Amino acid sequence: MVVPPPRPLMFFLVVGFSASIFALVMVPQMQVVIGQFPDTHWWGLDADLVLQATRRFLDGQSAYSDPSYVYTPLSVLLAVPATLVQREYVLVAYALLKVILAAAIALWLSRGSWIAVLLVLTFLPLINDVAPGNFMVPITAAMALSTFGQERRRSGIALGFIAAAVPKPLLAPYFVWLVVHRRRTAEGAVITAVAATLVAALVAGPSMYLEWFHNLSQGSRFMWAWPGNVGVSAYLPGLTVPIEILVMALSMLVVARTHENRSLAWVLAAGILVAPYAGPLAALPLLLTLPILRPWPRLYVIAALQPLAAWTVALAGLLAMLLTPLFVVAREEDGTISEEPSPTLKAGELAMPMDARGAVADLVGTGSSTATPRAR
C-alpha cells in the first residue's frame, strides 16, 4: 500500500482538525471537571472508589460491601498510605502524576520530541482517564516499558504489579503477544503478579479475594449499564461474549502467524473489543502503535482517533484493528524504512516517532522517509 507523503496544506488541515476536536470536546470536559471539583460524581471517581474501599477495610468492614467495586485486594492495600492525606489532595496529586507519567513516556519513545508530548497530552482518552481518576495511564505506561524496553524480566515488573492490582480484560490479547514475542518480559510480569497477589492474600486474607471474585462475577450488570460505556456491550449486548471469544481466537492466530509489529498493532486494538465494557479511555493504549507506524500516518492516526474515541471507542478499536497494520513499519534497511517483515527486528528497535531532529520534516512531508535512531 503506497501512499504519497502529506503536503504542507494537508498537514495544517489535520492539525486544525485535531485542534478543533480538542476545543469542542476536551475543553468542555475540562470545564465540567473544574466546575464539579471536588465532587467525585465525575472528578476522581474511580480513584475515590479505591479510597472508600480502603477506608472500609481499615474500619474493619468489608472492602467489597459496595458491589460495584471490582479491583483486587492488592489495590486496597496499596491505597492505605493515601488514606492518611485529605482526599482532595490525593486525587489532585494522582491526576498530576499521570500527566507527568504520560509526558515522560512520550518523551522517551519519541526521543525527546515535545511535539509528541503535545499530541499525547491533547489526546481525548487521556483526559478521560486523568479526570475520573482511572488507571489506564499507568497501565499504558507499563505496557510501553514491556513493549519497547529491553527484553528482560525487570521490564515486565511494572506491568505485572499493576495488572495484579487493577486487572483489565483489555490486557488479555496483549499478554498473548507478550508471551510470544517478549518471553522474558512476560515471565517478569507473571512472576511479579503472582508474588504481589500472594503477599496481598497473606496480608488481607484469602477470604478477601473470595469477596473480590464474587463482586467480579456480578459486576457485568453494573458495567454494561454504565452511562459512559461506549464499547461493544453498549451496542450488541447479546453478542458481547461471542465477539470477545472470536476476537481472542483471532488474536492468537494473528500473533502466531504475522510479524510481531503487525500483531502488536492488532492486539492493542483487539483489547478494546474483548473488554466487557469500555469508555473513551480504553483507546489510550492505541498510542503505542505510533512508534511502529510509518512516519506520515502518525499525526493522522491521532487526528482520526480523537472523534472516534469520543463517539464510540468500539468503532475506534475496530478500525484500528483493521487499518493500523497496513501502516506498520516492519523493517529498517540502510537507514530507509521498508514494508517487508523481518522476524529478527524487535519493536523496541524501531524508528521512534517524531524525534527532535526530524519531527517537522516527518510531519509536513518535506523530509525523506529515513528512520530515526533505534530506541535501544
Short mmCIF file of C-alpha atoms in Angstrom, two decimals:
data_model
loop_
_atom_site.label_atom_id
_atom_site.label_comp_id
_atom_site.label_asym_id
_atom_site.label_seq_id
_atom_site.Cartn_x
_atom_site.Cartn_y
_atom_site.Cartn_z
CA MET A 1 0.00 0.00 0.00
CA VAL A 2 1.90 3.01 -1.30
CA VAL A 3 0.58 6.40 -0.23
CA PRO A 4 2.33 9.69 -1.02
CA PRO A 5 3.58 11.76 1.92
CA PRO A 6 1.31 14.58 3.08
CA ARG A 7 1.70 18.02 1.62
CA PRO A 8 2.09 21.01 3.96
CA LEU A 9 -1.51 22.13 3.31
CA MET A 10 -2.84 18.71 4.34
CA PHE A 11 -0.63 18.82 7.42
CA PHE A 12 -2.16 22.11 8.56
CA LEU A 13 -5.68 20.83 7.82
CA VAL A 14 -5.06 17.79 10.00
CA VAL A 15 -3.56 19.90 12.78
CA GLY A 16 -6.52 22.25 12.57
CA PHE A 17 -8.95 19.35 12.70
CA SER A 18 -7.24 17.89 15.76
CA ALA A 19 -7.18 21.29 17.47
CA SER A 20 -10.89 21.77 16.70
CA ILE A 21 -11.77 18.44 18.27
CA PHE A 22 -9.71 19.41 21.29
CA ALA A 23 -11.57 22.71 21.60
CA LEU A 24 -15.04 21.27 21.01
CA VAL A 25 -14.79 18.12 23.12
CA MET A 26 -11.94 18.28 25.61
CA VAL A 27 -12.31 21.90 26.74
CA PRO A 28 -15.98 21.42 27.77
CA GLN A 29 -14.99 18.25 29.63
CA MET A 30 -12.28 20.16 31.48
CA GLN A 31 -14.84 22.84 32.37
CA VAL A 32 -17.12 20.17 33.81
CA VAL A 33 -14.25 18.76 35.85
CA ILE A 34 -13.31 22.18 37.23
CA GLY A 35 -16.93 23.02 37.96
CA GLN A 36 -17.57 19.77 39.84
CA PHE A 37 -14.33 19.64 41.80
CA PRO A 38 -14.07 18.17 44.40
CA ASP A 39 -17.37 16.35 43.82
CA THR A 40 -16.49 12.81 42.69
CA HIS A 41 -19.61 12.44 40.56
CA TRP A 42 -17.14 12.70 37.68
CA TRP A 43 -13.86 14.04 39.01
CA GLY A 44 -11.64 11.36 40.58
CA LEU A 45 -14.49 8.85 40.67
CA ASP A 46 -12.52 5.64 40.15
CA ALA A 47 -9.64 6.57 42.43
CA ASP A 48 -12.11 7.63 45.10
CA LEU A 49 -13.76 4.19 44.91
CA VAL A 50 -10.41 2.67 45.87
CA LEU A 51 -10.01 5.13 48.74
CA GLN A 52 -13.51 4.32 50.02
CA ALA A 53 -12.85 0.58 49.85
CA THR A 54 -9.57 1.04 51.73
CA ARG A 55 -11.26 3.07 54.45
CA ARG A 56 -13.88 0.34 54.88
CA PHE A 57 -11.09 -2.22 55.17
CA LEU A 58 -9.25 -0.16 57.81
CA ASP A 59 -12.51 0.30 59.74
CA GLY A 60 -12.97 -3.46 59.96
CA GLN A 61 -15.72 -3.61 57.36
CA SER A 62 -15.75 -5.48 54.06
CA ALA A 63 -13.98 -3.58 51.32
CA TYR A 64 -16.37 -5.23 48.88
CA SER A 65 -19.64 -4.23 50.53
CA ASP A 66 -20.02 -1.94 47.52
CA PRO A 67 -20.94 -4.49 44.82
CA SER A 68 -19.61 -2.20 42.07
CA TYR A 69 -16.05 -2.35 43.42
CA VAL A 70 -14.15 -4.85 41.26
CA TYR A 71 -10.46 -4.04 41.82
CA THR A 72 -8.36 -6.60 43.67
CA PRO A 73 -7.44 -6.61 47.38
CA LEU A 74 -3.94 -5.56 46.33
CA SER A 75 -5.39 -2.22 45.18
CA VAL A 76 -6.96 -1.79 48.61
CA LEU A 77 -3.66 -2.39 50.38
CA LEU A 78 -1.73 -0.08 48.06
CA ALA A 79 -4.11 2.78 48.86
CA VAL A 80 -3.58 2.56 52.63
CA PRO A 81 -0.92 5.35 52.73
CA ALA A 82 -3.24 7.60 50.70
CA THR A 83 -5.89 7.48 53.43
CA LEU A 84 -3.52 9.47 55.68
CA VAL A 85 -3.90 12.51 53.40
CA GLN A 86 -7.01 14.56 52.68
CA ARG A 87 -8.94 13.00 49.83
CA GLU A 88 -8.93 16.08 47.57
CA TYR A 89 -5.14 16.36 47.75
CA VAL A 90 -4.75 12.66 46.91
CA LEU A 91 -6.95 12.94 43.81
CA VAL A 92 -5.16 16.04 42.54
CA ALA A 93 -1.74 14.50 43.16
CA TYR A 94 -2.76 11.32 41.32
CA ALA A 95 -4.01 13.35 38.34
CA LEU A 96 -0.76 15.35 38.16
CA LEU A 97 1.29 12.17 38.49
CA LYS A 98 -0.47 10.66 35.47
CA VAL A 99 0.11 13.76 33.36
CA ILE A 100 3.82 13.68 34.23
CA LEU A 101 3.98 9.94 33.53
CA ALA A 102 2.30 10.32 30.14
CA ALA A 103 4.67 13.13 29.18
CA ALA A 104 7.72 11.15 30.32
CA ILE A 105 6.77 8.06 28.31
CA ALA A 106 6.05 10.20 25.24
CA LEU A 107 9.45 11.90 25.55
CA TRP A 108 11.18 8.54 25.92
CA LEU A 109 9.51 6.87 22.93
CA SER A 110 9.90 9.94 20.69
CA ARG A 111 13.50 10.54 21.71
CA GLY A 112 12.81 13.96 23.20
CA SER A 113 10.11 15.35 20.90
CA TRP A 114 7.85 17.91 22.60
CA ILE A 115 5.53 17.67 19.58
CA ALA A 116 4.84 14.08 20.58
CA VAL A 117 4.19 15.19 24.16
CA LEU A 118 1.72 17.81 22.94
CA LEU A 119 -0.13 15.24 20.82
CA VAL A 120 -0.33 12.81 23.71
CA LEU A 121 -1.48 15.36 26.29
CA THR A 122 -4.24 16.60 23.97
CA PHE A 123 -5.44 13.07 23.17
CA LEU A 124 -9.06 12.82 24.32
CA PRO A 125 -8.74 9.40 26.01
CA LEU A 126 -6.03 10.90 28.23
CA ILE A 127 -8.33 13.48 29.83
CA ASN A 128 -10.98 10.73 30.06
CA ASP A 129 -8.52 8.83 32.24
CA VAL A 130 -6.89 11.67 34.19
CA ALA A 131 -10.07 13.43 35.30
CA PRO A 132 -12.10 10.40 36.53
CA GLY A 133 -9.03 9.01 38.27
CA ASN A 134 -8.89 5.76 36.33
CA PHE A 135 -5.78 3.64 35.77
CA MET A 136 -5.23 3.44 32.01
CA VAL A 137 -2.29 5.89 32.05
CA PRO A 138 -0.15 3.73 34.40
CA ILE A 139 -1.31 0.59 32.60
CA THR A 140 -0.34 2.04 29.20
CA ALA A 141 2.98 3.26 30.60
CA ALA A 142 3.71 -0.24 31.93
CA MET A 143 2.79 -1.69 28.53
CA ALA A 144 5.22 0.76 26.90
CA LEU A 145 8.03 -0.42 29.16
CA SER A 146 7.23 -4.06 28.39
CA THR A 147 6.98 -3.44 24.64
CA PHE A 148 9.84 -1.06 23.93
CA GLY A 149 12.16 -1.70 26.86
CA GLN A 150 14.92 -4.27 26.82
CA GLU A 151 13.77 -7.85 26.79
CA ARG A 152 14.45 -8.60 30.42
CA ARG A 153 12.31 -9.83 33.27
CA ARG A 154 12.55 -6.48 35.02
CA SER A 155 10.87 -4.82 32.02
CA GLY A 156 7.68 -6.66 32.97
CA ILE A 157 7.70 -5.84 36.69
CA ALA A 158 5.59 -2.69 36.41
CA LEU A 159 3.04 -4.39 34.15
CA GLY A 160 2.74 -7.43 36.43
CA PHE A 161 2.32 -5.27 39.51
CA ILE A 162 -0.41 -3.05 38.11
CA ALA A 163 -2.17 -5.98 36.42
CA ALA A 164 -2.35 -7.70 39.81
CA ALA A 165 -3.90 -4.60 41.36
CA VAL A 166 -6.16 -3.42 38.53
CA PRO A 167 -6.70 -6.33 36.13
CA LYS A 168 -8.23 -5.11 32.88
CA PRO A 169 -9.66 -7.59 30.33
CA LEU A 170 -8.19 -5.46 27.52
CA LEU A 171 -4.75 -6.74 28.59
CA ALA A 172 -5.62 -10.30 27.56
CA PRO A 173 -4.71 -10.01 23.83
CA TYR A 174 -1.59 -8.03 24.69
CA PHE A 175 -0.36 -10.71 27.09
CA VAL A 176 -0.66 -13.26 24.27
CA TRP A 177 1.65 -11.08 22.19
CA LEU A 178 4.00 -10.58 25.14
CA VAL A 179 4.35 -14.32 25.78
CA VAL A 180 5.19 -15.00 22.13
CA HIS A 181 7.47 -12.06 21.33
CA ARG A 182 8.84 -10.93 24.72
CA ARG A 183 9.12 -14.19 26.62
CA ARG A 184 11.45 -12.98 29.37
CA THR A 185 9.46 -9.78 29.87
CA ALA A 186 6.28 -11.85 30.11
CA GLU A 187 7.95 -14.06 32.71
CA GLY A 188 8.81 -10.99 34.77
CA ALA A 189 5.22 -9.74 34.56
CA VAL A 190 3.73 -13.08 35.57
CA ILE A 191 6.19 -13.67 38.42
CA THR A 192 5.56 -10.16 39.77
CA ALA A 193 1.77 -10.53 39.51
CA VAL A 194 1.78 -13.90 41.29
CA ALA A 195 4.13 -12.69 44.03
CA ALA A 196 2.16 -9.50 44.63
CA THR A 197 -1.10 -11.45 44.77
CA LEU A 198 0.31 -13.96 47.27
CA VAL A 199 1.59 -11.18 49.52
CA ALA A 200 -1.77 -9.39 49.35
CA ALA A 201 -3.59 -12.64 50.17
CA LEU A 202 -1.35 -13.18 53.20
CA VAL A 203 -1.87 -9.65 54.49
CA ALA A 204 -5.57 -9.22 53.73
CA GLY A 205 -6.59 -12.86 53.99
CA PRO A 206 -7.72 -15.28 51.25
CA SER A 207 -11.37 -14.57 52.09
CA MET A 208 -10.94 -11.05 50.75
CA TYR A 209 -10.07 -12.49 47.34
CA LEU A 210 -13.22 -14.63 47.51
CA GLU A 211 -15.24 -11.45 48.08
CA TRP A 212 -13.50 -9.89 45.10
CA PHE A 213 -14.37 -12.86 42.89
CA HIS A 214 -18.00 -12.56 43.98
CA ASN A 215 -18.15 -8.86 43.04
CA LEU A 216 -16.35 -9.58 39.80
CA SER A 217 -18.85 -12.27 38.81
CA GLN A 218 -21.74 -9.89 39.48
CA GLY A 219 -20.07 -6.84 38.03
CA SER A 220 -21.34 -7.05 34.46
CA ARG A 221 -24.75 -5.71 35.40
CA PHE A 222 -23.12 -2.52 36.67
CA MET A 223 -20.53 -2.26 33.90
CA TRP A 224 -22.82 -2.73 30.91
CA ALA A 225 -25.37 -0.28 32.31
CA TRP A 226 -22.72 2.36 33.00
CA PRO A 227 -23.71 5.53 31.04
CA GLY A 228 -20.12 6.06 29.90
CA ASN A 229 -19.92 2.65 28.23
CA VAL A 230 -19.20 3.05 24.50
CA GLY A 231 -17.77 -0.43 24.00
CA VAL A 232 -19.24 -3.38 22.16
CA SER A 233 -21.62 -4.27 25.01
CA ALA A 234 -23.32 -0.87 24.65
CA TYR A 235 -24.45 -1.70 21.12
CA LEU A 236 -24.53 -5.50 20.89
CA PRO A 237 -25.11 -6.77 24.44
CA GLY A 238 -26.40 -10.13 23.23
CA LEU A 239 -23.29 -10.72 21.11
CA THR A 240 -20.68 -9.35 23.51
CA VAL A 241 -19.40 -12.72 24.76
CA PRO A 242 -19.27 -14.37 21.28
CA ILE A 243 -17.42 -11.31 19.95
CA GLU A 244 -14.93 -11.46 22.83
CA ILE A 245 -14.26 -15.16 22.17
CA LEU A 246 -13.91 -14.59 18.41
CA VAL A 247 -11.53 -11.64 18.81
CA MET A 248 -9.36 -13.54 21.30
CA ALA A 249 -9.18 -16.55 18.96
CA LEU A 250 -8.27 -14.31 16.03
CA SER A 251 -5.68 -12.53 18.18
CA MET A 252 -3.93 -15.82 18.94
CA LEU A 253 -3.92 -16.64 15.22
CA VAL A 254 -2.59 -13.20 14.26
CA VAL A 255 0.16 -13.31 16.89
CA ALA A 256 1.21 -16.79 15.80
CA ARG A 257 1.25 -16.13 12.05
CA THR A 258 2.11 -12.48 11.42
CA HIS A 259 5.09 -10.24 12.04
CA GLU A 260 5.42 -9.08 15.63
CA ASN A 261 4.84 -5.41 14.76
CA ARG A 262 1.62 -6.02 12.85
CA SER A 263 0.40 -8.38 15.55
CA LEU A 264 1.22 -5.73 18.18
CA ALA A 265 -0.98 -3.22 16.37
CA TRP A 266 -3.73 -5.83 16.21
CA VAL A 267 -3.69 -6.84 19.89
CA LEU A 268 -3.64 -3.23 21.12
CA ALA A 269 -6.85 -2.59 19.22
CA ALA A 270 -8.34 -6.02 19.97
CA GLY A 271 -8.15 -5.28 23.68
CA ILE A 272 -10.95 -2.75 23.26
CA LEU A 273 -13.23 -5.35 21.69
CA VAL A 274 -12.63 -8.07 24.30
CA ALA A 275 -13.37 -5.72 27.21
CA PRO A 276 -16.84 -6.29 28.76
CA TYR A 277 -17.28 -2.52 28.74
CA ALA A 278 -15.16 0.38 27.53
CA GLY A 279 -15.06 4.13 27.96
CA PRO A 280 -13.09 6.52 25.74
CA LEU A 281 -10.05 6.00 27.98
CA ALA A 282 -9.77 2.41 26.66
CA ALA A 283 -8.32 3.84 23.43
CA LEU A 284 -5.23 5.10 25.28
CA PRO A 285 -3.03 2.02 24.52
CA LEU A 286 -3.53 2.68 20.80
CA LEU A 287 -0.91 5.41 21.21
CA LEU A 288 1.64 2.60 21.45
CA THR A 289 1.16 1.97 17.74
CA LEU A 290 2.76 5.34 16.92
CA PRO A 291 6.39 4.18 17.29
CA ILE A 292 5.80 1.41 14.77
CA LEU A 293 3.83 3.39 12.18
CA ARG A 294 5.37 4.80 9.04
CA PRO A 295 6.31 8.46 9.58
CA TRP A 296 3.50 10.36 7.93
CA PRO A 297 0.39 8.48 9.20
CA ARG A 298 1.26 9.21 12.83
CA LEU A 299 -0.40 12.59 13.07
CA TYR A 300 -3.36 11.34 11.03
CA VAL A 301 -3.87 8.47 13.44
CA ILE A 302 -4.09 10.88 16.37
CA ALA A 303 -6.49 13.17 14.50
CA ALA A 304 -8.73 10.29 13.40
CA LEU A 305 -8.82 8.69 16.84
CA GLN A 306 -9.92 11.92 18.53
CA PRO A 307 -13.57 11.90 17.37
CA LEU A 308 -13.78 8.11 17.15
CA ALA A 309 -12.77 7.71 20.77
CA ALA A 310 -15.18 10.45 21.80
CA TRP A 311 -18.15 8.93 19.94
CA THR A 312 -17.53 5.22 20.33
CA VAL A 313 -14.34 3.51 21.36
CA ALA A 314 -15.71 0.28 19.87
CA LEU A 315 -15.54 1.83 16.39
CA ALA A 316 -12.06 3.18 17.13
CA GLY A 317 -10.92 -0.30 18.15
CA LEU A 318 -12.46 -1.98 15.11
CA LEU A 319 -10.98 0.45 12.59
CA ALA A 320 -7.59 0.41 14.32
CA MET A 321 -7.58 -3.39 14.28
CA LEU A 322 -8.32 -3.43 10.55
CA LEU A 323 -6.30 -0.48 9.27
CA THR A 324 -3.31 0.13 11.55
CA PRO A 325 -1.37 -2.99 10.46
CA LEU A 326 -1.34 -1.58 6.91
CA PHE A 327 0.84 1.31 8.05
CA VAL A 328 3.23 -0.65 10.26
CA VAL A 329 6.97 -0.24 9.77
CA ALA A 330 8.31 -3.77 9.64
CA ARG A 331 11.94 -3.29 8.73
CA GLU A 332 14.91 -0.95 8.76
CA GLU A 333 17.43 -1.34 5.98
CA ASP A 334 20.28 1.01 5.19
CA GLY A 335 18.59 3.85 7.03
CA THR A 336 15.39 3.69 4.99
CA ILE A 337 12.01 2.35 6.01
CA SER A 338 10.75 -0.73 4.21
CA GLU A 339 7.44 -2.56 4.40
CA GLU A 340 8.92 -6.05 4.27
CA PRO A 341 8.75 -8.02 7.53
CA SER A 342 11.85 -9.14 9.33
CA PRO A 343 11.49 -11.78 12.05
CA THR A 344 14.63 -10.60 13.83
CA LEU A 345 13.56 -6.98 14.37
CA LYS A 346 12.18 -6.09 17.79
CA ALA A 347 9.52 -3.44 18.30
CA GLY A 348 11.85 -1.69 20.70
CA GLU A 349 14.41 -1.31 17.91
CA LEU A 350 12.10 0.51 15.52
CA ALA A 351 12.25 4.10 14.42
CA MET A 352 10.65 6.17 17.16
CA PRO A 353 8.08 8.81 16.18
CA MET A 354 8.88 12.46 15.74
CA ASP A 355 12.34 12.77 17.23
CA ALA A 356 13.71 16.21 17.96
CA ARG A 357 15.63 16.48 14.69
CA GLY A 358 13.14 15.03 12.22
CA ALA A 359 9.80 15.94 13.76
CA VAL A 360 8.80 18.79 11.46
CA ALA A 361 10.19 17.13 8.34
CA ASP A 362 8.32 13.90 9.02
CA LEU A 363 5.05 15.61 9.86
CA VAL A 364 4.89 18.04 6.94
CA GLY A 365 6.25 15.52 4.46
CA THR A 366 9.23 17.60 3.38
CA GLY A 367 11.87 15.24 4.71
CA SER A 368 12.93 11.84 3.50
CA SER A 369 11.49 8.67 4.94
CA THR A 370 14.67 7.85 6.78
CA ALA A 371 14.49 6.02 10.03
CA THR A 372 15.30 7.75 13.28
CA PRO A 373 17.82 6.24 15.70
CA ARG A 374 16.95 2.97 17.35
CA ALA A 375 15.21 3.11 20.71
CA ARG A 376 17.75 0.92 22.49
#
